[in-house]
PDB file of C-alpha atoms in Angstrom:
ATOM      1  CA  UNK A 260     -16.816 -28.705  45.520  1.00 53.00           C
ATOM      2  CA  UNK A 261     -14.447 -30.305  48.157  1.00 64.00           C
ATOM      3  CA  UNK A 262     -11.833 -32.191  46.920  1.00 68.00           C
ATOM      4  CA  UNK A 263     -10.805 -33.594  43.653  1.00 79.00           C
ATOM      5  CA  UNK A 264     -11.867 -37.199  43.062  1.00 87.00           C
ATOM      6  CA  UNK A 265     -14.196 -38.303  40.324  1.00 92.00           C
ATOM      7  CA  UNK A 266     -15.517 -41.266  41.891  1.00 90.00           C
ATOM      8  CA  UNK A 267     -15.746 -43.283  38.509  1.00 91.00           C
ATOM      9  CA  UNK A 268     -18.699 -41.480  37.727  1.00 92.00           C
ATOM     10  CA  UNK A 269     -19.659 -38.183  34.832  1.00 94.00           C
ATOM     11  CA  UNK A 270     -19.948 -34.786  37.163  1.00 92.00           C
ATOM     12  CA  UNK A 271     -23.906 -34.438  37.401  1.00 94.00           C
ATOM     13  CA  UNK A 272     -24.053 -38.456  38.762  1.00 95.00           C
ATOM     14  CA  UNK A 273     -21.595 -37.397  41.128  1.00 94.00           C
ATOM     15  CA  UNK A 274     -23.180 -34.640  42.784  1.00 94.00           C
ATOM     16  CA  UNK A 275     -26.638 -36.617  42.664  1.00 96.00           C
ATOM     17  CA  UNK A 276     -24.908 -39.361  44.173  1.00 95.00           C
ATOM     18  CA  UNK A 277     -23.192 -36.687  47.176  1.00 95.00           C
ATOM     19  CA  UNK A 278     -25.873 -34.882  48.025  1.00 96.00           C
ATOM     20  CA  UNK A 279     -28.470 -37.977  48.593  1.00 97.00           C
ATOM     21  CA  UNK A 280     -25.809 -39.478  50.575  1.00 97.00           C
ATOM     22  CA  UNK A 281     -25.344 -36.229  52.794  1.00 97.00           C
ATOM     23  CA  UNK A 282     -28.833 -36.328  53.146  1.00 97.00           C
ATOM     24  CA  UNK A 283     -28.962 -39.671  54.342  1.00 96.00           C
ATOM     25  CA  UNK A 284     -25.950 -39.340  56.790  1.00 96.00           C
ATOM     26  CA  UNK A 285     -28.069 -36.209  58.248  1.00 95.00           C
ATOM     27  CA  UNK A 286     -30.988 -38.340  58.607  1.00 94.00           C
ATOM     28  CA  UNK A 287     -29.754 -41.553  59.986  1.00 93.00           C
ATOM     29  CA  UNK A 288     -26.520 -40.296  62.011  1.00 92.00           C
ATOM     30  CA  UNK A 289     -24.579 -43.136  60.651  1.00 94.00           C
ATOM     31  CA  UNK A 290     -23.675 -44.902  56.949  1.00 96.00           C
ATOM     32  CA  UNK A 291     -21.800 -47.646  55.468  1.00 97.00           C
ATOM     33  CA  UNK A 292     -19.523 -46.699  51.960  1.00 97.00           C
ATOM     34  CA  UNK A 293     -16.158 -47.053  50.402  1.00 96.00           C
ATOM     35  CA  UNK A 294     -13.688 -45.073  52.439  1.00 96.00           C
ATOM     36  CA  UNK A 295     -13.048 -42.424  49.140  1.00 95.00           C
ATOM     37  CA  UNK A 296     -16.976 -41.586  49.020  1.00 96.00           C
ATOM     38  CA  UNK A 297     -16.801 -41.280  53.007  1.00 96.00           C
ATOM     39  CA  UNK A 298     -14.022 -38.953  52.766  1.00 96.00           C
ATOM     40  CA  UNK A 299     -15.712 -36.495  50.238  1.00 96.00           C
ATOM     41  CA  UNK A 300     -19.216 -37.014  52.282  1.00 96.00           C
ATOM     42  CA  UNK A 301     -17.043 -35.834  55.463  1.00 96.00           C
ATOM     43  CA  UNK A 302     -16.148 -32.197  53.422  1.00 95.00           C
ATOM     44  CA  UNK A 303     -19.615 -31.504  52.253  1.00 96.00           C
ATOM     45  CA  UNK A 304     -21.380 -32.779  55.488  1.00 96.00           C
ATOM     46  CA  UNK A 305     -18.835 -30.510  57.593  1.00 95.00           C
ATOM     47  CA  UNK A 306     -19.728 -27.289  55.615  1.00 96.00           C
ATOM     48  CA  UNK A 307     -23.485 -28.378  55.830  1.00 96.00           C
ATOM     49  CA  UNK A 308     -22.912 -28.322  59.384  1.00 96.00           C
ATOM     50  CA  UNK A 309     -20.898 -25.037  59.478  1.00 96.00           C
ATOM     51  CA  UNK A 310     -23.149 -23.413  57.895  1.00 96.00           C
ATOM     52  CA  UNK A 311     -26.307 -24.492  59.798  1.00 96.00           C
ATOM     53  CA  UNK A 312     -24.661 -23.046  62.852  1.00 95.00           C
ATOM     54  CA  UNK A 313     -25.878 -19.780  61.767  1.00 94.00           C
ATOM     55  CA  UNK A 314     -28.778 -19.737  62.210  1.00 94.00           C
ATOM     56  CA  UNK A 315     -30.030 -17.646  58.977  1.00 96.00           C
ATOM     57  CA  UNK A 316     -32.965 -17.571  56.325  1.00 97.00           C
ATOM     58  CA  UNK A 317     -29.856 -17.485  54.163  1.00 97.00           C
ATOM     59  CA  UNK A 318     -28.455 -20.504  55.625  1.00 97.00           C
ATOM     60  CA  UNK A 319     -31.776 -22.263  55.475  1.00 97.00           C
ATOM     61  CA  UNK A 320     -32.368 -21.665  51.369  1.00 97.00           C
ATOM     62  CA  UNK A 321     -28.733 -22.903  50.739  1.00 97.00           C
ATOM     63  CA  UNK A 322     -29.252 -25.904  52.776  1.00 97.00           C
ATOM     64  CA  UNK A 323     -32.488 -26.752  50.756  1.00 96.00           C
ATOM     65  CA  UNK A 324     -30.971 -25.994  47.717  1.00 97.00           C
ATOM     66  CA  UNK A 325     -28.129 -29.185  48.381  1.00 96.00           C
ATOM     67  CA  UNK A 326     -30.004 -31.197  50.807  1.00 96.00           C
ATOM     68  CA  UNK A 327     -32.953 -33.072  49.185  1.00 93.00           C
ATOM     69  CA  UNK A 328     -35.175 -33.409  52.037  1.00 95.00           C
ATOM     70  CA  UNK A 329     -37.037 -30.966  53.907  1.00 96.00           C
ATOM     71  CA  UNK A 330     -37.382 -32.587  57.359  1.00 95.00           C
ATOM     72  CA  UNK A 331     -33.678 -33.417  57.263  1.00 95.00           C
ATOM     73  CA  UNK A 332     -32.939 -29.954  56.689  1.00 96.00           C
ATOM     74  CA  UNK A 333     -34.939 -28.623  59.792  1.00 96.00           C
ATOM     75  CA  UNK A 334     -33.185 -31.548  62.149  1.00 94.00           C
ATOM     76  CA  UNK A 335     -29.828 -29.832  60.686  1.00 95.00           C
ATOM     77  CA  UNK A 336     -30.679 -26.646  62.231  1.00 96.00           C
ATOM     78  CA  UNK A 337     -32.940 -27.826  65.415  1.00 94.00           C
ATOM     79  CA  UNK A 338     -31.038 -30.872  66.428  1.00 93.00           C
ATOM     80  CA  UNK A 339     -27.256 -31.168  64.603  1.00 94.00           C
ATOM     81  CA  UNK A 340     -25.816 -27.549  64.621  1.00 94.00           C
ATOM     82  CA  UNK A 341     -26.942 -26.898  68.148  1.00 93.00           C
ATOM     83  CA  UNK A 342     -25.413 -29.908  69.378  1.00 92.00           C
ATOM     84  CA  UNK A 343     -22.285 -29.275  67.084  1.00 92.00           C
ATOM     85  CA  UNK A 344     -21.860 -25.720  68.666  1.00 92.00           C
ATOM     86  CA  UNK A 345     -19.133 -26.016  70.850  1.00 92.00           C
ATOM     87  CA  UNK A 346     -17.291 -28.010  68.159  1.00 91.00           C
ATOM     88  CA  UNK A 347     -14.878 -25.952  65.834  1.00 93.00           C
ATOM     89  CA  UNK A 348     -15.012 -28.471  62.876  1.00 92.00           C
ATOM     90  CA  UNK A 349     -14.953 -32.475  63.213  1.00 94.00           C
ATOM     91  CA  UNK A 350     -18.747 -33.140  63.071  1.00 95.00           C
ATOM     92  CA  UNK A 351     -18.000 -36.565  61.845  1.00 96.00           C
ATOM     93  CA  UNK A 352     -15.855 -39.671  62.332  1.00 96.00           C
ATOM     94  CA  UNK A 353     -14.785 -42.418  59.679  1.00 97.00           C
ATOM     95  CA  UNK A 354     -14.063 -46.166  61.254  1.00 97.00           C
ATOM     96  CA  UNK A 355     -12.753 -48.221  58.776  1.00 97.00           C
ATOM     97  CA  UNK A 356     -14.068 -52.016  58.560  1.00 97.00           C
ATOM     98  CA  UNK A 357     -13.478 -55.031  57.048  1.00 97.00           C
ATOM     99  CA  UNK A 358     -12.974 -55.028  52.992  1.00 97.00           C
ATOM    100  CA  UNK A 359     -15.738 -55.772  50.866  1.00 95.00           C
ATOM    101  CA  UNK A 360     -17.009 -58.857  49.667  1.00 95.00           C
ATOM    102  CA  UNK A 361     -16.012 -58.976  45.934  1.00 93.00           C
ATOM    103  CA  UNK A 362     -13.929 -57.006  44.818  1.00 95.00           C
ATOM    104  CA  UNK A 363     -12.157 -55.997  48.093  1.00 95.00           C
ATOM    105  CA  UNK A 364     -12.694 -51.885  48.315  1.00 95.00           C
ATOM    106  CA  UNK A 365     -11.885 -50.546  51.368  1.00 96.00           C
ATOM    107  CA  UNK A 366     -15.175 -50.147  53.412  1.00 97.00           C
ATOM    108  CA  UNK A 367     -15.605 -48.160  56.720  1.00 97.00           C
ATOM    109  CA  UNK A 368     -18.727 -45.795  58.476  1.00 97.00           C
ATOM    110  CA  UNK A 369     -19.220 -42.487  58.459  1.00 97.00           C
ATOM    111  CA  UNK A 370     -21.082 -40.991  61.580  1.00 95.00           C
ATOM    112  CA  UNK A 371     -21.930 -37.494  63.261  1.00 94.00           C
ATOM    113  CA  UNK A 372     -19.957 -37.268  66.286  1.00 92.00           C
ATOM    114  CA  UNK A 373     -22.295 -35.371  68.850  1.00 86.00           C
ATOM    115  CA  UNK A 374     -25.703 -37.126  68.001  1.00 85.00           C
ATOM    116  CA  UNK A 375     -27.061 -40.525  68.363  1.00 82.00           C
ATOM    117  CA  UNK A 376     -30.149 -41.725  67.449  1.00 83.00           C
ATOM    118  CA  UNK A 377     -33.283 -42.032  70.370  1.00 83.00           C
ATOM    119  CA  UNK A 378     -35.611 -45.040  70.705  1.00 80.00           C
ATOM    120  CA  UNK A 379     -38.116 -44.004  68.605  1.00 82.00           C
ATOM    121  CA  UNK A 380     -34.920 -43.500  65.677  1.00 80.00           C
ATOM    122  CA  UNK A 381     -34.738 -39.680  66.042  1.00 82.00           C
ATOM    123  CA  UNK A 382     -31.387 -37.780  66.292  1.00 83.00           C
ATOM    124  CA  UNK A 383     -30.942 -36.163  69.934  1.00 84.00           C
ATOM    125  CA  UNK A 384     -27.720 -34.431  71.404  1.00 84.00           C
ATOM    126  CA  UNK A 385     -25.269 -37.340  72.815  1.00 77.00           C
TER     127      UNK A 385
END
């Protein structure tokens, strides 16, 4: 796993907790979290990406094995990697924001770089 922090929380709720919100970065093209969570989404969402740029059966099995859904998975390798595939790395972008409301963690977004979401809220090339 990419990087080191713990993330207050026991190693299974961690990985739970990374790979739905992976999943929903893939889905939605854009998030809102504490910048620490945003930095280890970046790492995992980068290799998803990596990865999903070959094209493989392979590919496709490991990416359902860490991504929970299956449609998300399929706009990885229809719509994200082939829009990604000029890119050598830097799939995604974190812009901090304004400190939370309560106890003051840093908060920013996380959001894939080469996709933006269409009228009808599907992810298309940018």
């Amino acid at each position: 796993m990419p990087g080191s922090r713990k993330l207050g929380r026991e190693t299974s709720h961690r990985l739970a907790m990374l790979r739905g919100m992976v999943t929903y970065l893939l889905e939605n093209g854009r998030i809102e979290t504490t910048v620490t969570r945003a930095k280890e989404v970046r790492a995992l969402t980068e290799k998803m990406i990596t990865m999903a740029k070959d094209n493989t059966l392979a590919n496709k099995r490991r990416a359902m094995a860490f991504i929970t859904k299956e449609d998300v998975v399929k706009s990885l390798f229809d719509v994200i990697a082939p829009a990604c595939a000029d890119r050598n790395g830097g799939y995604t972008r974190i812009i901090k924001t304004e400190p939370r409301r309560g106890d003051a963690a840093e908060m920013c977004f996380i959001e894939l770089v080469d996709v933006v979401k269409d009228k009808e809220g599907k992810l298309v090339k940018a």
